[in-house]
Short mmCIF file of C-alpha atoms and ligand atoms in Angstrom, two decimals:
data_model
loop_
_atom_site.label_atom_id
_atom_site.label_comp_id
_atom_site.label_asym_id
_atom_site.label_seq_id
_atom_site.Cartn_x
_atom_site.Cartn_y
_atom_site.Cartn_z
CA UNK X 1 -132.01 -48.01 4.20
CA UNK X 2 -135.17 -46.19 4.08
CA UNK X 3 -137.13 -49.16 2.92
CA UNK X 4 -140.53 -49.35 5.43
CA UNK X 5 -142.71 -46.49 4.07
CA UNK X 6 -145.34 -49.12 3.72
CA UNK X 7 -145.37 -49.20 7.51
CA UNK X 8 -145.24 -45.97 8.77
CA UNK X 9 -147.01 -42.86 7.09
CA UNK X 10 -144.73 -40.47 5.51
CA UNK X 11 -145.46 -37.33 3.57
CA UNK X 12 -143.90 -36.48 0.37
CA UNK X 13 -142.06 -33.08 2.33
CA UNK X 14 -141.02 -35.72 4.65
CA UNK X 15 -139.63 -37.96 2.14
CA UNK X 16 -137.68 -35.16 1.05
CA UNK X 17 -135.99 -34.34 4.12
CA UNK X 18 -135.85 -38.24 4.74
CA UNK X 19 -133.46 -38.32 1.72
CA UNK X 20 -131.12 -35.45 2.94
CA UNK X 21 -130.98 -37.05 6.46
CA UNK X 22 -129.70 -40.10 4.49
CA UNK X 23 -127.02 -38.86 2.64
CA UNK X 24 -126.20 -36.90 5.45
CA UNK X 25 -125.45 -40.40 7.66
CA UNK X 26 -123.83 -42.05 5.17
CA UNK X 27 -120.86 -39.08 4.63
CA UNK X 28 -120.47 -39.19 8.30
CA UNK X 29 -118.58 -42.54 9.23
CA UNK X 30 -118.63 -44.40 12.26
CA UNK X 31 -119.98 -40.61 14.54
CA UNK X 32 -123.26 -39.27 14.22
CA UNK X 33 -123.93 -35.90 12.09
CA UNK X 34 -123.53 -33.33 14.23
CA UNK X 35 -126.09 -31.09 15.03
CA UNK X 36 -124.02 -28.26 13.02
CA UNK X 37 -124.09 -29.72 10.21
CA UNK X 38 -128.08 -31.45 10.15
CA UNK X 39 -129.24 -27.85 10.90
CA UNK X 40 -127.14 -26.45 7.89
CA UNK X 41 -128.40 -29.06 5.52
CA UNK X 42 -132.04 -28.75 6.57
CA UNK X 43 -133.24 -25.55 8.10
CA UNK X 44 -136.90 -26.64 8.74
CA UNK X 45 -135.92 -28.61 11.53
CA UNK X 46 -135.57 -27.09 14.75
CA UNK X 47 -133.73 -29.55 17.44
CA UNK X 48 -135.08 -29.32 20.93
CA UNK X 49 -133.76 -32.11 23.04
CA UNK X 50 -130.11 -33.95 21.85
CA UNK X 51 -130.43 -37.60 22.95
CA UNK X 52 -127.45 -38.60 21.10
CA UNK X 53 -125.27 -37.05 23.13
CA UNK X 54 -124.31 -38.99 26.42
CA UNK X 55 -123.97 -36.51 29.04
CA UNK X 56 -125.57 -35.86 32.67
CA UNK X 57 -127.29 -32.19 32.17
CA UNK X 58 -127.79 -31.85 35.88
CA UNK X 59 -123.86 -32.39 36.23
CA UNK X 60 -123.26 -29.75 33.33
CA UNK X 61 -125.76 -27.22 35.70
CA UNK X 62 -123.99 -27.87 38.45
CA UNK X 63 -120.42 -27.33 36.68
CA UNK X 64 -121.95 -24.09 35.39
CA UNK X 65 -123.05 -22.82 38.79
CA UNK X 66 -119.70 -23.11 40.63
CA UNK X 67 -117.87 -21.78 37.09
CA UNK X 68 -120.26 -18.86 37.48
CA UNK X 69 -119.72 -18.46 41.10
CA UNK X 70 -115.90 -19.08 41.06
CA UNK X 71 -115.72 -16.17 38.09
CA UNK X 72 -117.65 -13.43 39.99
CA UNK X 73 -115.46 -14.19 43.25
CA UNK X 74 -111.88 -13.88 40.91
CA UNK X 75 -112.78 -12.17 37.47
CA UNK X 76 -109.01 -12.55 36.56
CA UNK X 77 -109.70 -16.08 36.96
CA UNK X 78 -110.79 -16.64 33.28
CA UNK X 79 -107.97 -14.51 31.85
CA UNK X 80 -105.32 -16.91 33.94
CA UNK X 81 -106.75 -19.79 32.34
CA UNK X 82 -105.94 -18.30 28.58
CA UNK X 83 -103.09 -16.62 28.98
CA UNK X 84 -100.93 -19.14 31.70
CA UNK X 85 -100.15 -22.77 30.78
CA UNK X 86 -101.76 -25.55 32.54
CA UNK X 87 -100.34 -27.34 35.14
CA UNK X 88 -97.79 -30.17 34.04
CA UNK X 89 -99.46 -33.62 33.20
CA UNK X 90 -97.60 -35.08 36.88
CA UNK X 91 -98.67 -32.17 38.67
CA UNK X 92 -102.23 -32.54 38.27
CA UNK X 93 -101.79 -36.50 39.13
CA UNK X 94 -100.34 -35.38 42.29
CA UNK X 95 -103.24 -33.46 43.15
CA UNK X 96 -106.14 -35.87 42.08
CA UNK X 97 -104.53 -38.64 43.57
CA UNK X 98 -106.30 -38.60 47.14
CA UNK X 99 -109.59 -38.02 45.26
CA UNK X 100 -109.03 -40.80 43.27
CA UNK X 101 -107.72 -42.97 45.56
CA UNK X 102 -104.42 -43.93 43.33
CA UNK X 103 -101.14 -43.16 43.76
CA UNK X 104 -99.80 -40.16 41.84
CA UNK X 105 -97.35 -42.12 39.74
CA UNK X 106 -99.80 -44.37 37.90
CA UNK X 107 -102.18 -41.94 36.76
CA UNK X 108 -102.28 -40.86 33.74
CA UNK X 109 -103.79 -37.64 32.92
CA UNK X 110 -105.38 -37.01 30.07
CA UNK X 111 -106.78 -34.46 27.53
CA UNK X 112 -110.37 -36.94 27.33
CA UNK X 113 -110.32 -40.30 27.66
CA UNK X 114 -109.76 -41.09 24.27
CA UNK X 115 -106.16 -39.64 24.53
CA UNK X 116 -105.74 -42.27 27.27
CA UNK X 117 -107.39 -44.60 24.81
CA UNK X 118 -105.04 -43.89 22.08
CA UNK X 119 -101.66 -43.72 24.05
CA UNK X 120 -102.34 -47.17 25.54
CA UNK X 121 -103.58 -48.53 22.33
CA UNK X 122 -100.19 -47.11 20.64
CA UNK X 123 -97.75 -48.00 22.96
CA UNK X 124 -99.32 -51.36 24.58
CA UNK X 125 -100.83 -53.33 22.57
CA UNK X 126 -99.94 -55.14 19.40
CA UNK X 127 -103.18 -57.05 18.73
CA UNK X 128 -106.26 -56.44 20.23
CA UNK X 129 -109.31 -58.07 21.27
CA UNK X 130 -112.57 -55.73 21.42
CA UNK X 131 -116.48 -56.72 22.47
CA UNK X 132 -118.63 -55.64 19.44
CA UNK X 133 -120.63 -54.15 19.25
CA UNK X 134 -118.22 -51.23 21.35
CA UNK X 135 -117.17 -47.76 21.46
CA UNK X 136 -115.66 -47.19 18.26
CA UNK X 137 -112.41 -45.49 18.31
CA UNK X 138 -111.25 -49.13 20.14
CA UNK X 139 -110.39 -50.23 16.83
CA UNK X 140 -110.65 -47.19 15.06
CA UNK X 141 -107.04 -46.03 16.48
CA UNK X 142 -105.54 -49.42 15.88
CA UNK X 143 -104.22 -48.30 12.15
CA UNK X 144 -102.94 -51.20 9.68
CA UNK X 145 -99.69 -52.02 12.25
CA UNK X 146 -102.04 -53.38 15.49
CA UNK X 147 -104.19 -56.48 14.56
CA UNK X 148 -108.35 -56.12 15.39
CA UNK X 149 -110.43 -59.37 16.64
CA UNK X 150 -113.50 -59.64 18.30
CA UNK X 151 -115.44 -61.21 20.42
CA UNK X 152 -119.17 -61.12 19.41
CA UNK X 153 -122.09 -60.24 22.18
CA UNK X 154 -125.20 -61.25 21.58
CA UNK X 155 -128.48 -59.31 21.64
CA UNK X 156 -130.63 -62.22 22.46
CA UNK X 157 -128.48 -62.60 25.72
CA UNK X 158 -129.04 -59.00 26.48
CA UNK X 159 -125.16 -58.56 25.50
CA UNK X 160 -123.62 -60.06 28.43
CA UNK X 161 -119.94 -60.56 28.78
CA UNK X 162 -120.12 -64.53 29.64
CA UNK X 163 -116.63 -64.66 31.58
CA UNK X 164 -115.77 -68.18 30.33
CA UNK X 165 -116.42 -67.75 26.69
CA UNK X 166 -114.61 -64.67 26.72
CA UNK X 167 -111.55 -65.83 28.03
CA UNK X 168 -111.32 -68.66 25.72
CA UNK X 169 -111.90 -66.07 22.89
CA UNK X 170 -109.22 -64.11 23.72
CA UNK X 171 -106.64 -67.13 24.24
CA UNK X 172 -107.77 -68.48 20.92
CA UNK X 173 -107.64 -64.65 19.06
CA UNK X 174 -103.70 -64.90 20.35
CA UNK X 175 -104.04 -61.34 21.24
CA UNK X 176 -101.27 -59.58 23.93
CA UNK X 177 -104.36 -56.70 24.99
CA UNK X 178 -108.06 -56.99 25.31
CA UNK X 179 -110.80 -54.27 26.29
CA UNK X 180 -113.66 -54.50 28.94
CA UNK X 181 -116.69 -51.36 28.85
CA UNK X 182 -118.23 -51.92 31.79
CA UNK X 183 -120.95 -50.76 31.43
CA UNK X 184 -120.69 -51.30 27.83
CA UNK X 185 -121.36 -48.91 25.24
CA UNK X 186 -123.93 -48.52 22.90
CA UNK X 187 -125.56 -51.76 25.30
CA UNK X 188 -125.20 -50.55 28.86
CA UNK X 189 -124.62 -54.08 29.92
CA UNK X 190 -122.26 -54.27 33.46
CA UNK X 191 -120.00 -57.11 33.83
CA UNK X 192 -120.34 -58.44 37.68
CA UNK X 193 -118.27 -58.13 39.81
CA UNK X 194 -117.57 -61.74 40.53
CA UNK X 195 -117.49 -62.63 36.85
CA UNK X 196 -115.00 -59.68 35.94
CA UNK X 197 -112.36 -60.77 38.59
CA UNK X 198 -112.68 -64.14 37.18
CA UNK X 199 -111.90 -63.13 33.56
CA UNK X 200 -109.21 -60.81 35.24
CA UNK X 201 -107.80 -63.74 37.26
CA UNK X 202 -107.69 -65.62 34.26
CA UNK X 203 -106.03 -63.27 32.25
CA UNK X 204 -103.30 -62.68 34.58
CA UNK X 205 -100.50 -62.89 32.07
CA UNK X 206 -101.77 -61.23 29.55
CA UNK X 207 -99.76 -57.94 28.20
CA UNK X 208 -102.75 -55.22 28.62
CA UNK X 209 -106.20 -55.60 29.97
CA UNK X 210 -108.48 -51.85 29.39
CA UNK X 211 -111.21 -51.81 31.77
CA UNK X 212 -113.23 -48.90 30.38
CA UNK X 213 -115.21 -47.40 33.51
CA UNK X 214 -116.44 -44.14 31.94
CA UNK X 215 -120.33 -45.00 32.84
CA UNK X 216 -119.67 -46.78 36.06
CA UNK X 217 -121.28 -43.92 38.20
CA UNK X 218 -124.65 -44.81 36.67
CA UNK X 219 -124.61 -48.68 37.43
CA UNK X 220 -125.79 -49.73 40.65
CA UNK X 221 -123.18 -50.43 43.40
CA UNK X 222 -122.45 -50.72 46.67
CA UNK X 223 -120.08 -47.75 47.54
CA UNK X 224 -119.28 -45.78 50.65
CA UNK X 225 -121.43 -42.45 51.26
CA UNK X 226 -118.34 -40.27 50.67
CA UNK X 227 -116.76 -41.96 47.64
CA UNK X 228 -117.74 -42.64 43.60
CA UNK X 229 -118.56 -45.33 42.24
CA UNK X 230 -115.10 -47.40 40.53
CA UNK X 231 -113.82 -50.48 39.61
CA UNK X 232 -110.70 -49.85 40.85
CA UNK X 233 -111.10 -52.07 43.91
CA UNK X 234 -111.46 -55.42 41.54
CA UNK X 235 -108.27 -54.27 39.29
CA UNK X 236 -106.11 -53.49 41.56
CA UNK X 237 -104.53 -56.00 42.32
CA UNK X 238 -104.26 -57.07 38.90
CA UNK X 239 -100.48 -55.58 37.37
CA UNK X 240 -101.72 -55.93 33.73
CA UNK X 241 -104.89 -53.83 33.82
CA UNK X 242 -105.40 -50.21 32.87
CA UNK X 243 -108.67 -48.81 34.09
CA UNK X 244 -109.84 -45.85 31.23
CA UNK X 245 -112.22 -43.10 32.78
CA UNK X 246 -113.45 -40.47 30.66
CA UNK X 247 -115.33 -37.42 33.26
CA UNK X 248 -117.32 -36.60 29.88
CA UNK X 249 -120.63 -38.06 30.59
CA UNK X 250 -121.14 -38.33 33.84
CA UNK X 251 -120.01 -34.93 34.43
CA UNK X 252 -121.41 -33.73 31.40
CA UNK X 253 -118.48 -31.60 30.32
CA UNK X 254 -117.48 -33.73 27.54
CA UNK X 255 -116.18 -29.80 25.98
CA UNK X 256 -113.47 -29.53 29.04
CA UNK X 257 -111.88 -32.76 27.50
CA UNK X 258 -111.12 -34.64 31.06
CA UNK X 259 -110.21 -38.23 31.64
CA UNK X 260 -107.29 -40.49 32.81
CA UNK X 261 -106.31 -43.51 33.12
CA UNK X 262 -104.29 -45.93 35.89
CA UNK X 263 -101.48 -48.20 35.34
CA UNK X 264 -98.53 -49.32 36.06
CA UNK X 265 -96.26 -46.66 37.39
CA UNK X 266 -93.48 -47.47 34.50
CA UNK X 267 -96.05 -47.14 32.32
CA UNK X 268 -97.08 -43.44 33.08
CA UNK X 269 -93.35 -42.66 33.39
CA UNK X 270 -92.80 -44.10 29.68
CA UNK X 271 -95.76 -41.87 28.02
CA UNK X 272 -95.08 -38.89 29.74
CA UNK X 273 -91.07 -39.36 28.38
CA UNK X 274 -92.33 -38.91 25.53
CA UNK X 275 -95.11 -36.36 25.36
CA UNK X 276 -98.31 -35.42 27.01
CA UNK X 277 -96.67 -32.20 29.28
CA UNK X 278 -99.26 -29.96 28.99
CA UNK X 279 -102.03 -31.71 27.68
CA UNK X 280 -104.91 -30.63 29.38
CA UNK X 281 -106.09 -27.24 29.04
CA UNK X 282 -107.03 -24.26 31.97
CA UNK X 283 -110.71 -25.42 31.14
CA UNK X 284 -109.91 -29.37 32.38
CA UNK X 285 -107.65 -27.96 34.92
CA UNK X 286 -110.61 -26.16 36.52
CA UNK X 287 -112.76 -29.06 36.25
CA UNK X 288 -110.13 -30.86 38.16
CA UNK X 289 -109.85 -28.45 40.53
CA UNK X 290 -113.45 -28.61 41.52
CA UNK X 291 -113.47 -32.47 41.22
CA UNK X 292 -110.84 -32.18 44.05
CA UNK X 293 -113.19 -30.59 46.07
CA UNK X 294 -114.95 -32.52 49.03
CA UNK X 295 -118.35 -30.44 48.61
CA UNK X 296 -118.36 -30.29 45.28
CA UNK X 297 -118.27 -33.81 45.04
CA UNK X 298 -120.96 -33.67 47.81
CA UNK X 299 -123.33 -31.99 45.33
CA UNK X 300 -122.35 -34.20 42.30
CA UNK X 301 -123.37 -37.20 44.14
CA UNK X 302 -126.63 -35.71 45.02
CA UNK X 303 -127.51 -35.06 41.53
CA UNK X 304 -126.04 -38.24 40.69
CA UNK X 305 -128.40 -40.03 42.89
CA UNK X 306 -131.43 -37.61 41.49
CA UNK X 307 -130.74 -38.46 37.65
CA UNK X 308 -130.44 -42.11 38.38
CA UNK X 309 -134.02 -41.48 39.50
CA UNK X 310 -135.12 -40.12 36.02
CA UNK X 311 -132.86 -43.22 34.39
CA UNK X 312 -135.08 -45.62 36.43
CA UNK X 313 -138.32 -43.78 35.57
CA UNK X 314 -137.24 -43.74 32.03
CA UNK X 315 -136.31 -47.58 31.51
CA UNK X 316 -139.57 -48.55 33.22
CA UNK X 317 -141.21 -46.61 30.74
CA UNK X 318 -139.79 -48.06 28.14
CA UNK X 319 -140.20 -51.73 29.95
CA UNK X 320 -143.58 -51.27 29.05
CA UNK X 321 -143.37 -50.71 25.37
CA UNK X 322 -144.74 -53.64 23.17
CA UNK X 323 -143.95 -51.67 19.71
CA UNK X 324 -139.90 -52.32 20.34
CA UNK X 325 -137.95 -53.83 22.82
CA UNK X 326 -135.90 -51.79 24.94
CA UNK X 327 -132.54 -53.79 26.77
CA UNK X 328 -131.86 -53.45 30.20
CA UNK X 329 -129.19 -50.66 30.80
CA UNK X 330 -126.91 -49.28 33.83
CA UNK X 331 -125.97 -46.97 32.15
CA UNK X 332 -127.49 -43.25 31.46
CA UNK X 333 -128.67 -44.33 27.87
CA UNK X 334 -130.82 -47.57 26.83
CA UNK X 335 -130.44 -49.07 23.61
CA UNK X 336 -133.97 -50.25 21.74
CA UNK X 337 -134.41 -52.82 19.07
CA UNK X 338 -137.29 -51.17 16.41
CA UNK X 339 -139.82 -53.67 15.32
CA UNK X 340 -140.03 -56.36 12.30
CA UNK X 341 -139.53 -54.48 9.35
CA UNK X 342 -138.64 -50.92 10.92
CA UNK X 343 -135.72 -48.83 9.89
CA UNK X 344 -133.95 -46.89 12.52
CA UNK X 345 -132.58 -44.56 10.21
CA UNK X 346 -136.47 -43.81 9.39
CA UNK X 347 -137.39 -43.54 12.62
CA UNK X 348 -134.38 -41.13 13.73
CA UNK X 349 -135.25 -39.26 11.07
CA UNK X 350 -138.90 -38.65 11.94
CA UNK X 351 -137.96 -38.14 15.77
CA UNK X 352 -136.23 -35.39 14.38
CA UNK X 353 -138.41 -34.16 11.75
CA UNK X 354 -142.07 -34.53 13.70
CA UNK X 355 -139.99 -33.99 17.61
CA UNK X 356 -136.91 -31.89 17.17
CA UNK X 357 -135.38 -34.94 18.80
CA UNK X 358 -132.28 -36.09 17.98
CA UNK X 359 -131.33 -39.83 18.89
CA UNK X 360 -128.09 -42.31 17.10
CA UNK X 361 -128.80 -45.02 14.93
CA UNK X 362 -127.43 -47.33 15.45
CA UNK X 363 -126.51 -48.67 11.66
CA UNK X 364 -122.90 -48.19 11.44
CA UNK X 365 -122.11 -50.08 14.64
CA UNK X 366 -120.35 -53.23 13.55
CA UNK X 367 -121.45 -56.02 15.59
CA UNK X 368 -124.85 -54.81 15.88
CA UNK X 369 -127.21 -56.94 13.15
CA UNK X 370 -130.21 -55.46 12.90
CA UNK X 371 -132.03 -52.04 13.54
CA UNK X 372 -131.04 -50.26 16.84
CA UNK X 373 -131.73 -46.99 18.32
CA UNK X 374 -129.36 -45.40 21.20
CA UNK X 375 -131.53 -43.27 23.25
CA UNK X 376 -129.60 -41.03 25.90
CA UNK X 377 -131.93 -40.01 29.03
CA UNK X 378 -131.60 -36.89 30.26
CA UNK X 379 -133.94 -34.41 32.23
CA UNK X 380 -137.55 -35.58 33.49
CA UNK X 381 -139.33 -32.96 31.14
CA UNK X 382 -136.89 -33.79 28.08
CA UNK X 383 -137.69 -38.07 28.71
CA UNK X 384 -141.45 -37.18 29.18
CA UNK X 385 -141.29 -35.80 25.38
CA UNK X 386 -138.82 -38.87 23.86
CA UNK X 387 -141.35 -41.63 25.74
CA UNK X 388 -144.59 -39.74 24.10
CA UNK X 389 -142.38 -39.03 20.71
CA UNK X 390 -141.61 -42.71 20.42
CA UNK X 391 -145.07 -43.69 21.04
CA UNK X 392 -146.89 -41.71 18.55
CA UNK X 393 -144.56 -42.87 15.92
CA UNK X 394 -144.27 -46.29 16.76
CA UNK X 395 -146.90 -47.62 18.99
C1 PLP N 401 -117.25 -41.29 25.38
C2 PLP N 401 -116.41 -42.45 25.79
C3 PLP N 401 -115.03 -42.31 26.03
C4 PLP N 401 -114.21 -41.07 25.77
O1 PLP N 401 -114.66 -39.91 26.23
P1 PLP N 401 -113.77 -38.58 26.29
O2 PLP N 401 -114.75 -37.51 25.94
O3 PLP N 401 -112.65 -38.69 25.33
O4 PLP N 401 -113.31 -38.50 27.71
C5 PLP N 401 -114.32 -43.43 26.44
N1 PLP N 401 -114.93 -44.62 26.62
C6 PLP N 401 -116.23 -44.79 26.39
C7 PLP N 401 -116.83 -46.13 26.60
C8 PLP N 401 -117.03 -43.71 25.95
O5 PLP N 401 -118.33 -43.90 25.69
#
């Protein structure tokens, strides 16, 4: 609600667009507009940096730069990938699999993670436990038949996942699946090792266990020179766990709609019974064509290492803020708590209006009491502008 004018100067123009912004948020559900349609609605505003959107630009560059290359070298290359079908859902397992470290037979390709998401959550699960706040379409694909509980995290504890509590919570929910993020979004909060295989260990017998690892290149971990960062070492040996990665954000081609997931090999064999042939598209095949490739991978973990730079320079800005408090993250986006009497709907709304800056509120997130912002961080010049924009509105 737009209810702190009292506290930060707005003009009457403002107000205006203030309103449209409004209505514009509320006719959008649990997603954020989209640019598209803000732009159509009100043409005064012209959007220069999209922190809503979670994706690593120096990845996307780097994608670009080999898609360029790649093109010149084979101009028929293009044309194949419209006018041929892609590769069969096993195929491209069998190829991935040394680069992901998995055997071929339980992986799961898939046309963005949230197709992985959605088989599992169809064909697994009955009842389901989810961490709110979370990424929405968790419980969003559950329809009426699968049963939604939750287990509450807690801002005040900086959202952790404390392994005990959250094993007795799912034994008392009675639910057969339950999901980990890790690290968690809209919070960025990583589960430890040590207290993930202990929830793991403990759930042992449970039907399903998703360990969502889509932002796990941007957490901290020990991992050898030549290899990504995974959880897949923990799980492993754990029969009941599917590990979910979507290549969206850290590879910032969330348009090439690549993920998978890993499970058991009976599993795979089931879905792919039923369905899922030629999901992908020549666009994702690509993309996994160049993920399969030792120096491209090479150069993704450089940039990789050079964007976590700009993450740390950004959250240490932001450590330093007394006008809202901003939670620790390990992930490529840091979610901030606006001040006493602050409306992050207001505030979006101005970043955009006064910045051209577009960042998600954080209202519609259930779970989430109070008023957030999720802030995605993103090139060194684009963070510069958000720190400053955020400062002259707030501070
Ligand atoms: C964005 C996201 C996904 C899904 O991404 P795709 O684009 O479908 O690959 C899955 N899990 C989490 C936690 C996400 O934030």
């Amino acid at each position: 609600m737009l209810t702190d004018r009292s506290l930060i100067k707005i003009s009457p123009k403002e107000r205006e667009m203030l309103t449209t912004f409004e209505q514009l948020s509320a006719g959008s559900g649990s997603h954020s507009p989209s640019l598209g349609t803000i732009r159509h609605a009100i043409p005064e505003i012209s959007v220069d940096i999209d922190a809503c959107y979670l994706s690593n630009p120096l990845a996307t560059d780097l994608f670009w730069t080999h898609f360029n290359a790649d093109i010149l070298a084979d101009p028929q290359l293009f044309k194949r990938m419209l006018e041929a079908y892609p590769s069969q859902n096993s195929a491209i397992a069998e190829r991935l699999s040394p680069t992901i470290g998995v055997d071929a037979d339980r992986l799961f390709i898939a046309n963005g993670a949230t197709e992985a998401i959605q088989a599992i959550i169809h064909n697994y699960a009955s009842h389901i436990h989810i961490n709110t706040p979370t990424f929405s379409p968790y419980y969003e694909f559950a329809g009426p038949e699968i049963q939604v509980t939750e287990f509450q995290l807690n801002s005040a504890d900086n959202f952790k996942v404390d392994p005990q509590e959250y094993v007795d919570s799912v034994r008392r929910s009675g639910a057969d699946t339950a999901v980990l993020i890790s690290p968690n979004n809209p919070d960025g909060y990583v589960i430890p090792d040590a207290d993930l295989e202990l929830i793991l260990m403990e759930l042992e017998d449970l039907r399903t266990i998703i360990v969502d690892e889509s932002f796990i290149h941007f957490a901290d971990r020990p991992t050898p020179i030549d290899e990504l960062p995974t959880l897949t070492g923990i799980t492993e040996q754990f029969d009941n766990v599917t590990v979910v990665k979507s290549m969206s954000k850290d590879f910032g081609i969330a348009g090439a709609r690549a993920g998978y997931a890993i499970m058991q090999s009976e599993r795979v064999e089931q879905l792919l019974a039923h369905g899922y042939l030629w999901n992908t598209s020549g666009i994702t095949e690509y993309f996994f064509s160049l993920f399969g490739r030792p120096e491209f991978l090479g150069e993704y973990r450089s940039e990789l290492s050079m964007y976590k730079g700009y993450i740390d320079r950004f959250t240490s800005a932001t450590a330093k803020f007394d006008f809202l408090s901003a939670f620790d993250t390990s992930a490529n986006f840091q979610l901030m708590q606006m001040p006493e009497g602050v409306s992050a709907e207001i505030i979006t709304a101005l970043l955009l209006l006064r910045h051209g800056i577009y960042v998600r509120s954080c209202g519609d997130k259930i779970g989430l009491e109070g008023e957030f912002l999720r802030i995605a961080i993103r090139t060194e010049s684009e963070n510069v502008k958000v720190l400053k924009a955020l400062s002259e509105i707030l501070g």
